[in-house]
PDB file of C-alpha atoms and ligand atoms in Angstrom:
ATOM      1  CA  MET A   1       2.722  18.366 -30.165  1.00 45.00           C
ATOM      2  CA  TRP A   2       2.103  14.845 -28.720  1.00 48.00           C
ATOM      3  CA  PRO A   3       2.841  11.977 -31.078  1.00 50.00           C
ATOM      4  CA  LYS A   4      -0.223  10.299 -32.626  1.00 54.00           C
ATOM      5  CA  TYR A   5       0.548   7.011 -30.917  1.00 55.00           C
ATOM      6  CA  TRP A   6       0.510   8.573 -27.438  1.00 54.00           C
ATOM      7  CA  PRO A   7      -1.212   5.971 -25.220  1.00 56.00           C
ATOM      8  CA  GLU A   8      -4.936   6.430 -24.745  1.00 58.00           C
ATOM      9  CA  CYS A   9      -4.465   5.885 -21.024  1.00 54.00           C
ATOM     10  CA  TYR A  10      -2.191   8.966 -20.913  1.00 54.00           C
ATOM     11  CA  ASN A  11      -4.942  11.228 -19.580  1.00 56.00           C
ATOM     12  CA  ILE A  12      -5.930   8.769 -16.869  1.00 55.00           C
ATOM     13  CA  ILE A  13      -2.339   8.247 -15.753  1.00 56.00           C
ATOM     14  CA  MET A  14      -1.598  11.949 -15.666  1.00 62.00           C
ATOM     15  CA  ALA A  15      -4.819  12.625 -13.801  1.00 90.00           C
ATOM     16  CA  LYS A  16      -3.777  10.217 -11.038  1.00 95.00           C
ATOM     17  CA  GLN A  17      -0.257  11.575 -10.916  1.00 95.00           C
ATOM     18  CA  ASP A  18      -1.495  15.149 -10.811  1.00 96.00           C
ATOM     19  CA  GLU A  19      -3.894  14.316  -8.016  1.00 97.00           C
ATOM     20  CA  LEU A  20      -1.118  12.612  -6.049  1.00 98.00           C
ATOM     21  CA  ILE A  21       1.240  15.578  -6.516  1.00 98.00           C
ATOM     22  CA  GLN A  22      -1.496  17.902  -5.327  1.00 97.00           C
ATOM     23  CA  LEU A  23      -2.320  15.722  -2.304  1.00 98.00           C
ATOM     24  CA  LYS A  24       1.365  15.480  -1.396  1.00 98.00           C
ATOM     25  CA  SER A  25       1.788  19.242  -1.404  1.00 98.00           C
ATOM     26  CA  GLU A  26      -1.399  19.621   0.690  1.00 98.00           C
ATOM     27  CA  ALA A  27       0.107  17.245   3.265  1.00 98.00           C
ATOM     28  CA  GLU A  28       3.459  19.042   3.133  1.00 97.00           C
ATOM     29  CA  GLU A  29       1.738  22.342   3.860  1.00 97.00           C
ATOM     30  CA  ASP A  30      -0.671  21.015   6.504  1.00 98.00           C
ATOM     31  CA  LYS A  31       0.539  22.576   9.746  1.00 95.00           C
ATOM     32  CA  ASN A  32      -1.763  20.322  11.773  1.00 94.00           C
ATOM     33  CA  LEU A  33       0.062  17.142  10.817  1.00 98.00           C
ATOM     34  CA  PRO A  34       2.143  15.771  13.707  1.00 98.00           C
ATOM     35  CA  LEU A  35       5.711  14.342  13.589  1.00 97.00           C
ATOM     36  CA  ARG A  36       6.985  16.922  11.100  1.00 96.00           C
ATOM     37  CA  GLN A  37       9.473  18.562  13.511  1.00 93.00           C
ATOM     38  CA  GLY A  38      11.789  15.602  13.864  1.00 92.00           C
ATOM     39  CA  ALA A  39      11.594  14.571  10.188  1.00 97.00           C
ATOM     40  CA  THR A  40      13.836  15.467   7.246  1.00 98.00           C
ATOM     41  CA  GLN A  41      11.020  15.330   4.700  1.00 98.00           C
ATOM     42  CA  ILE A  42       7.643  13.845   3.869  1.00 98.00           C
ATOM     43  CA  VAL A  43       7.522  10.194   2.771  1.00 98.00           C
ATOM     44  CA  PHE A  44       4.295  10.191   0.806  1.00 98.00           C
ATOM     45  CA  GLY A  45       4.204   7.110  -1.396  1.00 98.00           C
ATOM     46  CA  ASP A  46       6.011   5.426  -4.251  1.00 98.00           C
ATOM     47  CA  GLY A  47       5.413   3.172  -7.225  1.00 98.00           C
ATOM     48  CA  ASN A  48       2.930   2.833 -10.041  1.00 97.00           C
ATOM     49  CA  PRO A  49      -0.236   4.882  -9.485  1.00 97.00           C
ATOM     50  CA  GLU A  50      -2.035   2.603 -11.974  1.00 95.00           C
ATOM     51  CA  SER A  51      -1.340  -0.467  -9.851  1.00 95.00           C
ATOM     52  CA  GLU A  52      -4.161  -2.675  -8.594  1.00 93.00           C
ATOM     53  CA  PHE A  53      -2.004  -3.324  -5.486  1.00 95.00           C
ATOM     54  CA  PHE A  54      -1.728  -0.815  -2.653  1.00 98.00           C
ATOM     55  CA  PHE A  55       0.754  -1.827   0.059  1.00 98.00           C
ATOM     56  CA  LEU A  56       0.317   0.053   3.319  1.00 98.00           C
ATOM     57  CA  GLY A  57       2.999   0.041   6.013  1.00 98.00           C
ATOM     58  CA  GLU A  58       3.521   1.770   9.305  1.00 98.00           C
ATOM     59  CA  ALA A  59       5.894   4.738   9.314  1.00 98.00           C
ATOM     60  CA  PRO A  60       9.088   5.855   7.588  1.00 98.00           C
ATOM     61  CA  GLY A  61      12.347   4.843   9.282  1.00 98.00           C
ATOM     62  CA  PHE A  62      15.810   6.422   9.061  1.00 97.00           C
ATOM     63  CA  PHE A  63      16.556   5.606   5.391  1.00 98.00           C
ATOM     64  CA  GLU A  64      13.029   6.431   4.218  1.00 98.00           C
ATOM     65  CA  ASP A  65      13.293   9.799   5.979  1.00 98.00           C
ATOM     66  CA  GLN A  66      16.612  10.454   4.229  1.00 98.00           C
ATOM     67  CA  LYS A  67      15.374   9.473   0.766  1.00 98.00           C
ATOM     68  CA  GLY A  68      11.726  10.515   0.951  1.00 98.00           C
ATOM     69  CA  VAL A  69      10.696   7.058  -0.319  1.00 98.00           C
ATOM     70  CA  PRO A  70       8.897   4.327   1.674  1.00 98.00           C
ATOM     71  CA  PHE A  71      10.491   0.934   2.359  1.00 98.00           C
ATOM     72  CA  VAL A  72      14.050   1.550   1.179  1.00 98.00           C
ATOM     73  CA  GLY A  73      15.810   0.253   4.334  1.00 98.00           C
ATOM     74  CA  LYS A  74      16.325  -3.366   5.444  1.00 98.00           C
ATOM     75  CA  ALA A  75      12.593  -4.071   5.763  1.00 98.00           C
ATOM     76  CA  GLY A  76      12.114  -2.652   2.267  1.00 98.00           C
ATOM     77  CA  GLN A  77      14.868  -4.864   0.867  1.00 98.00           C
ATOM     78  CA  LEU A  78      13.193  -7.932   2.352  1.00 98.00           C
ATOM     79  CA  LEU A  79       9.866  -6.821   0.921  1.00 98.00           C
ATOM     80  CA  ASN A  80      11.348  -6.274  -2.573  1.00 98.00           C
ATOM     81  CA  GLU A  81      13.079  -9.660  -2.476  1.00 98.00           C
ATOM     82  CA  THR A  82       9.888 -11.416  -1.315  1.00 98.00           C
ATOM     83  CA  LEU A  83       7.804  -9.700  -3.994  1.00 97.00           C
ATOM     84  CA  LYS A  84      10.353 -10.785  -6.603  1.00 96.00           C
ATOM     85  CA  GLU A  85      10.045 -14.398  -5.437  1.00 96.00           C
ATOM     86  CA  ILE A  86       6.384 -14.327  -6.457  1.00 94.00           C
ATOM     87  CA  GLY A  87       7.073 -12.522  -9.716  1.00 93.00           C
ATOM     88  CA  ILE A  88       6.131  -8.980  -8.713  1.00 93.00           C
ATOM     89  CA  GLU A  89       8.545  -6.125  -9.417  1.00 95.00           C
ATOM     90  CA  ARG A  90       8.478  -3.477  -6.696  1.00 96.00           C
ATOM     91  CA  GLY A  91       7.902  -0.789  -9.345  1.00 96.00           C
ATOM     92  CA  LYS A  92       4.571  -2.375 -10.269  1.00 95.00           C
ATOM     93  CA  ILE A  93       2.911  -1.770  -6.913  1.00 97.00           C
ATOM     94  CA  TRP A  94       1.970   1.394  -5.030  1.00 98.00           C
ATOM     95  CA  ILE A  95       3.340   1.627  -1.492  1.00 98.00           C
ATOM     96  CA  SER A  96       2.807   4.053   1.371  1.00 98.00           C
ATOM     97  CA  ASN A  97       2.422   4.234   5.158  1.00 98.00           C
ATOM     98  CA  VAL A  98      -0.223   5.216   7.726  1.00 98.00           C
ATOM     99  CA  VAL A  99       1.939   8.193   8.765  1.00 98.00           C
ATOM    100  CA  TYR A 100       4.122  10.208   6.389  1.00 98.00           C
ATOM    101  CA  PHE A 101       6.800  11.546   8.755  1.00 98.00           C
ATOM    102  CA  ARG A 102       9.352   9.503  10.671  1.00 98.00           C
ATOM    103  CA  PRO A 103       8.585   9.189  14.416  1.00 97.00           C
ATOM    104  CA  SER A 104      11.734   9.958  16.409  1.00 93.00           C
ATOM    105  CA  GLU A 105      13.843   6.949  17.446  1.00 89.00           C
ATOM    106  CA  ASN A 106      11.615   4.802  15.210  1.00 88.00           C
ATOM    107  CA  ARG A 107       8.996   4.586  17.957  1.00 97.00           C
ATOM    108  CA  ASP A 108       5.487   3.350  17.118  1.00 97.00           C
ATOM    109  CA  PRO A 109       3.106   6.026  15.835  1.00 98.00           C
ATOM    110  CA  THR A 110       0.385   6.879  18.386  1.00 98.00           C
ATOM    111  CA  PRO A 111      -3.363   6.448  17.610  1.00 98.00           C
ATOM    112  CA  GLU A 112      -3.674  10.265  17.504  1.00 98.00           C
ATOM    113  CA  GLU A 113      -0.842  10.568  14.988  1.00 98.00           C
ATOM    114  CA  ILE A 114      -2.356   7.844  12.794  1.00 98.00           C
ATOM    115  CA  ALA A 115      -5.769   9.577  12.999  1.00 98.00           C
ATOM    116  CA  ALA A 116      -4.241  12.901  11.895  1.00 98.00           C
ATOM    117  CA  PHE A 117      -2.897  11.323   8.679  1.00 98.00           C
ATOM    118  CA  ARG A 118      -6.056   9.299   7.986  1.00 98.00           C
ATOM    119  CA  PRO A 119      -7.746  11.770   5.585  1.00 98.00           C
ATOM    120  CA  TYR A 120      -4.600  11.746   3.429  1.00 98.00           C
ATOM    121  CA  VAL A 121      -4.269   7.965   3.524  1.00 98.00           C
ATOM    122  CA  ASP A 122      -7.954   7.574   2.593  1.00 98.00           C
ATOM    123  CA  ARG A 123      -7.623  10.048  -0.258  1.00 98.00           C
ATOM    124  CA  GLN A 124      -4.535   8.217  -1.543  1.00 98.00           C
ATOM    125  CA  ILE A 125      -6.524   4.977  -1.614  1.00 98.00           C
ATOM    126  CA  GLU A 126      -9.334   6.747  -3.483  1.00 97.00           C
ATOM    127  CA  ILE A 127      -6.913   8.109  -6.078  1.00 98.00           C
ATOM    128  CA  ILE A 128      -5.003   4.858  -6.639  1.00 97.00           C
ATOM    129  CA  ASP A 129      -8.319   2.952  -6.498  1.00 97.00           C
ATOM    130  CA  PRO A 130      -6.665  -0.489  -6.102  1.00 96.00           C
ATOM    131  CA  GLN A 131      -8.456  -3.817  -6.145  1.00 93.00           C
ATOM    132  CA  VAL A 132      -6.139  -5.242  -3.502  1.00 95.00           C
ATOM    133  CA  ILE A 133      -4.840  -3.585  -0.334  1.00 97.00           C
ATOM    134  CA  VAL A 134      -1.966  -5.390   1.384  1.00 97.00           C
ATOM    135  CA  THR A 135      -1.359  -4.178   4.923  1.00 98.00           C
ATOM    136  CA  LEU A 136       2.112  -4.646   6.392  1.00 98.00           C
ATOM    137  CA  GLY A 137       2.000  -4.924  10.173  1.00 98.00           C
ATOM    138  CA  ARG A 138      -0.599  -4.328  12.835  1.00 97.00           C
ATOM    139  CA  PHE A 139      -0.974  -0.545  12.523  1.00 98.00           C
ATOM    140  CA  SER A 140      -2.177  -0.568   8.935  1.00 98.00           C
ATOM    141  CA  MET A 141      -4.173  -3.781   9.565  1.00 98.00           C
ATOM    142  CA  ALA A 142      -6.016  -2.004  12.416  1.00 98.00           C
ATOM    143  CA  LYS A 143      -7.207   0.658   9.972  1.00 98.00           C
ATOM    144  CA  PHE A 144      -9.405  -1.944   8.265  1.00 98.00           C
ATOM    145  CA  LEU A 145      -9.774  -4.625  10.954  1.00 98.00           C
ATOM    146  CA  PRO A 146      -9.909  -2.823  14.301  1.00 97.00           C
ATOM    147  CA  GLY A 147      -9.457  -5.244  17.190  1.00 97.00           C
ATOM    148  CA  ALA A 148      -8.099  -8.068  15.006  1.00 98.00           C
ATOM    149  CA  LYS A 149      -4.966  -9.964  16.039  1.00 98.00           C
ATOM    150  CA  ILE A 150      -2.326 -10.121  13.339  1.00 98.00           C
ATOM    151  CA  SER A 151      -1.263 -13.596  14.505  1.00 97.00           C
ATOM    152  CA  GLN A 152      -4.784 -14.797  13.643  1.00 98.00           C
ATOM    153  CA  VAL A 153      -5.546 -12.950  10.410  1.00 97.00           C
ATOM    154  CA  HIS A 154      -2.196 -12.723   8.597  1.00 97.00           C
ATOM    155  CA  GLY A 155      -2.230 -14.079   5.065  1.00 96.00           C
ATOM    156  CA  LYS A 156      -6.040 -14.471   5.032  1.00 94.00           C
ATOM    157  CA  PRO A 157      -7.707 -12.227   2.446  1.00 93.00           C
ATOM    158  CA  LYS A 158     -11.044 -10.559   3.154  1.00 92.00           C
ATOM    159  CA  TRP A 159     -13.507  -8.499   1.181  1.00 91.00           C
ATOM    160  CA  ILE A 160     -13.800  -5.004   2.639  1.00 95.00           C
ATOM    161  CA  MET A 161     -15.632  -1.828   1.701  1.00 96.00           C
ATOM    162  CA  THR A 162     -13.270   1.100   1.675  1.00 94.00           C
ATOM    163  CA  ALA A 163     -13.099   4.396  -0.209  1.00 93.00           C
ATOM    164  CA  GLY A 164     -16.535   3.616  -1.665  1.00 92.00           C
ATOM    165  CA  GLN A 165     -15.551   0.284  -3.227  1.00 92.00           C
ATOM    166  CA  ARG A 166     -15.432  -3.396  -2.448  1.00 90.00           C
ATOM    167  CA  ARG A 167     -11.770  -4.396  -2.346  1.00 93.00           C
ATOM    168  CA  VAL A 168      -9.662  -7.328  -1.232  1.00 93.00           C
ATOM    169  CA  LEU A 169      -7.673  -6.833   1.955  1.00 96.00           C
ATOM    170  CA  VAL A 170      -4.636  -9.042   2.553  1.00 96.00           C
ATOM    171  CA  PRO A 171      -3.223  -8.481   6.053  1.00 97.00           C
ATOM    172  CA  MET A 172       0.470  -9.409   6.241  1.00 98.00           C
ATOM    173  CA  TYR A 173       3.135  -9.354   8.893  1.00 98.00           C
ATOM    174  CA  HIS A 174       5.481  -6.388   8.721  1.00 98.00           C
ATOM    175  CA  PRO A 175       8.817  -7.276   7.069  1.00 98.00           C
ATOM    176  CA  ALA A 176      10.636  -5.740  10.074  1.00 98.00           C
ATOM    177  CA  ALA A 177       8.857  -8.283  12.317  1.00 98.00           C
ATOM    178  CA  ALA A 178       9.984 -11.031   9.930  1.00 98.00           C
ATOM    179  CA  LEU A 179      13.578  -9.793  10.244  1.00 98.00           C
ATOM    180  CA  ARG A 180      13.351 -10.050  14.029  1.00 96.00           C
ATOM    181  CA  GLY A 181      12.408 -13.735  14.225  1.00 86.00           C
ATOM    182  CA  THR A 182      12.664 -16.908  12.167  1.00 88.00           C
ATOM    183  CA  GLY A 183       9.102 -18.042  12.990  1.00 94.00           C
ATOM    184  CA  ILE A 184       7.565 -14.848  11.637  1.00 97.00           C
ATOM    185  CA  MET A 185       9.952 -14.902   8.655  1.00 98.00           C
ATOM    186  CA  ASN A 186       8.600 -18.316   7.601  1.00 97.00           C
ATOM    187  CA  GLU A 187       4.992 -17.154   7.949  1.00 97.00           C
ATOM    188  CA  PHE A 188       5.735 -13.908   6.105  1.00 98.00           C
ATOM    189  CA  LYS A 189       7.291 -15.808   3.185  1.00 97.00           C
ATOM    190  CA  ASN A 190       4.469 -18.390   3.129  1.00 97.00           C
ATOM    191  CA  ASP A 191       1.797 -15.693   3.109  1.00 97.00           C
ATOM    192  CA  PHE A 192       3.448 -14.025   0.114  1.00 97.00           C
ATOM    193  CA  GLN A 193       3.841 -17.345  -1.697  1.00 96.00           C
ATOM    194  CA  ASN A 194       0.057 -17.742  -1.338  1.00 92.00           C
ATOM    195  CA  ILE A 195      -0.829 -14.394  -2.921  1.00 89.00           C
ATOM    196  CA  PRO A 196      -0.994 -15.585  -6.566  1.00 88.00           C
ATOM    197  CA  ARG A 197      -3.235 -18.528  -5.612  1.00 86.00           C
ATOM    198  CA  VAL A 198      -5.452 -16.305  -3.486  1.00 79.00           C
ATOM    199  CA  LEU A 199      -5.837 -13.782  -6.304  1.00 80.00           C
ATOM    200  CA  ARG A 200      -6.768 -16.471  -8.798  1.00 83.00           C
ATOM    201  CA  LYS A 201      -9.444 -17.679  -6.381  1.00 79.00           C
ATOM    202  CA  ILE A 202     -10.789 -14.149  -5.945  1.00 77.00           C
ATOM    203  CA  GLU A 203     -10.893 -13.608  -9.705  1.00 78.00           C
ATOM    204  CA  ARG A 204     -12.801 -16.859 -10.129  1.00 81.00           C
ATOM    205  CA  GLU A 205     -15.262 -15.875  -7.387  1.00 77.00           C
ATOM    206  CA  ALA A 206     -15.746 -12.468  -8.991  1.00 74.00           C
ATOM    207  CA  GLU A 207     -16.368 -14.025 -12.413  1.00 78.00           C
ATOM    208  CA  GLU A 208     -18.970 -16.376 -10.951  1.00 81.00           C
ATOM    209  CA  SER A 209     -20.597 -13.676  -8.830  1.00 73.00           C
ATOM    210  CA  GLU A 210     -23.566 -11.631 -10.032  1.00 60.00           C
ATOM    211  CA  GLN A 211     -22.988  -8.969  -7.405  1.00 58.00           C
ATOM    212  CA  PRO A 212     -22.740  -5.370  -8.557  1.00 49.00           C
ATOM    213  CA  ASN A 213     -19.542  -4.835  -6.596  1.00 51.00           C
ATOM    214  CA  GLN A 214     -17.745  -7.737  -8.158  1.00 51.00           C
ATOM    215  CA  ILE A 215     -14.151  -7.299  -9.209  1.00 55.00           C
ATOM    216  CA  ASN A 216     -14.415  -6.733 -12.910  1.00 51.00           C
ATOM    217  CA  ARG A 217     -10.928  -5.569 -13.784  1.00 57.00           C
ATOM    218  CA  GLN A 218      -8.175  -8.084 -14.414  1.00 52.00           C
ATOM    219  CA  ILE A 219      -5.717  -8.360 -11.558  1.00 55.00           C
ATOM    220  CA  SER A 220      -2.652  -8.672 -13.709  1.00 50.00           C
ATOM    221  CA  LEU A 221       0.757  -8.767 -12.170  1.00 48.00           C
ATOM    222  CA  PHE A 222       1.897 -12.298 -12.837  1.00 45.00           C
TER     223      PHE A 222
HETATM  224  N1  URA B 301       8.649   0.423   7.805  1.00 75.14           N
HETATM  225  C1  URA B 301       7.470   0.934   7.428  1.00 75.14           C
HETATM  226  O1  URA B 301       6.431   0.579   7.957  1.00 75.14           O
HETATM  227  N2  URA B 301       7.457   1.809   6.441  1.00 75.14           N
HETATM  228  C2  URA B 301       8.550   2.215   5.823  1.00 75.14           C
HETATM  229  O2  URA B 301       8.449   3.034   4.915  1.00 75.14           O
HETATM  230  C3  URA B 301       9.778   1.666   6.234  1.00 75.14           C
HETATM  231  C4  URA B 301       9.810   0.769   7.229  1.00 75.14           C
END
């Protein structure tokens, strides 16, 4: 018997978690998905399914492949540290990648490989239903902004329509790129420092807007 004070949101949370578990096992069983042969296990996604923030990276690396969790290697540590600097605990976001199996030798995923995982990535976005999608690196950016140059769009939020909703897209450099060069590191850190200000601006715009697609849920992480 559930206690009387069981949270009202219990059903919603479980529904999302159930849907994610189901989607993960569909992906695990999908023989058409590439990259599986060289991988230890699927790296599907991690974090709080109720989050308004969906972070989307590129592909699992060595440590992610070992643990089955995205962004647990050096790039993940930098990401966690940078999130903490702006007051966001890693456990409060949802995070995944555009492909769920590690490409051998950490090579870039091909367009065909990314396309094969797309239905799963889209469905994950639908289930999480976030207000804000933060892309990490050019592969996940290209999903929403094909043809854009990351050097020109990084840190600049945009309204996009995706998974049937108007959402805010924040394209960011990949933390691994930041680890490779001081210039990118500074831009990566600056872009993250700007997130709270950007979100406040978006909330204000949404409050003032009469549009039906306006953001009407609180973005609350800070
Ligand atoms: N880089 C990514 O893009 N994703 C991970 O999960 C780890 C490193």
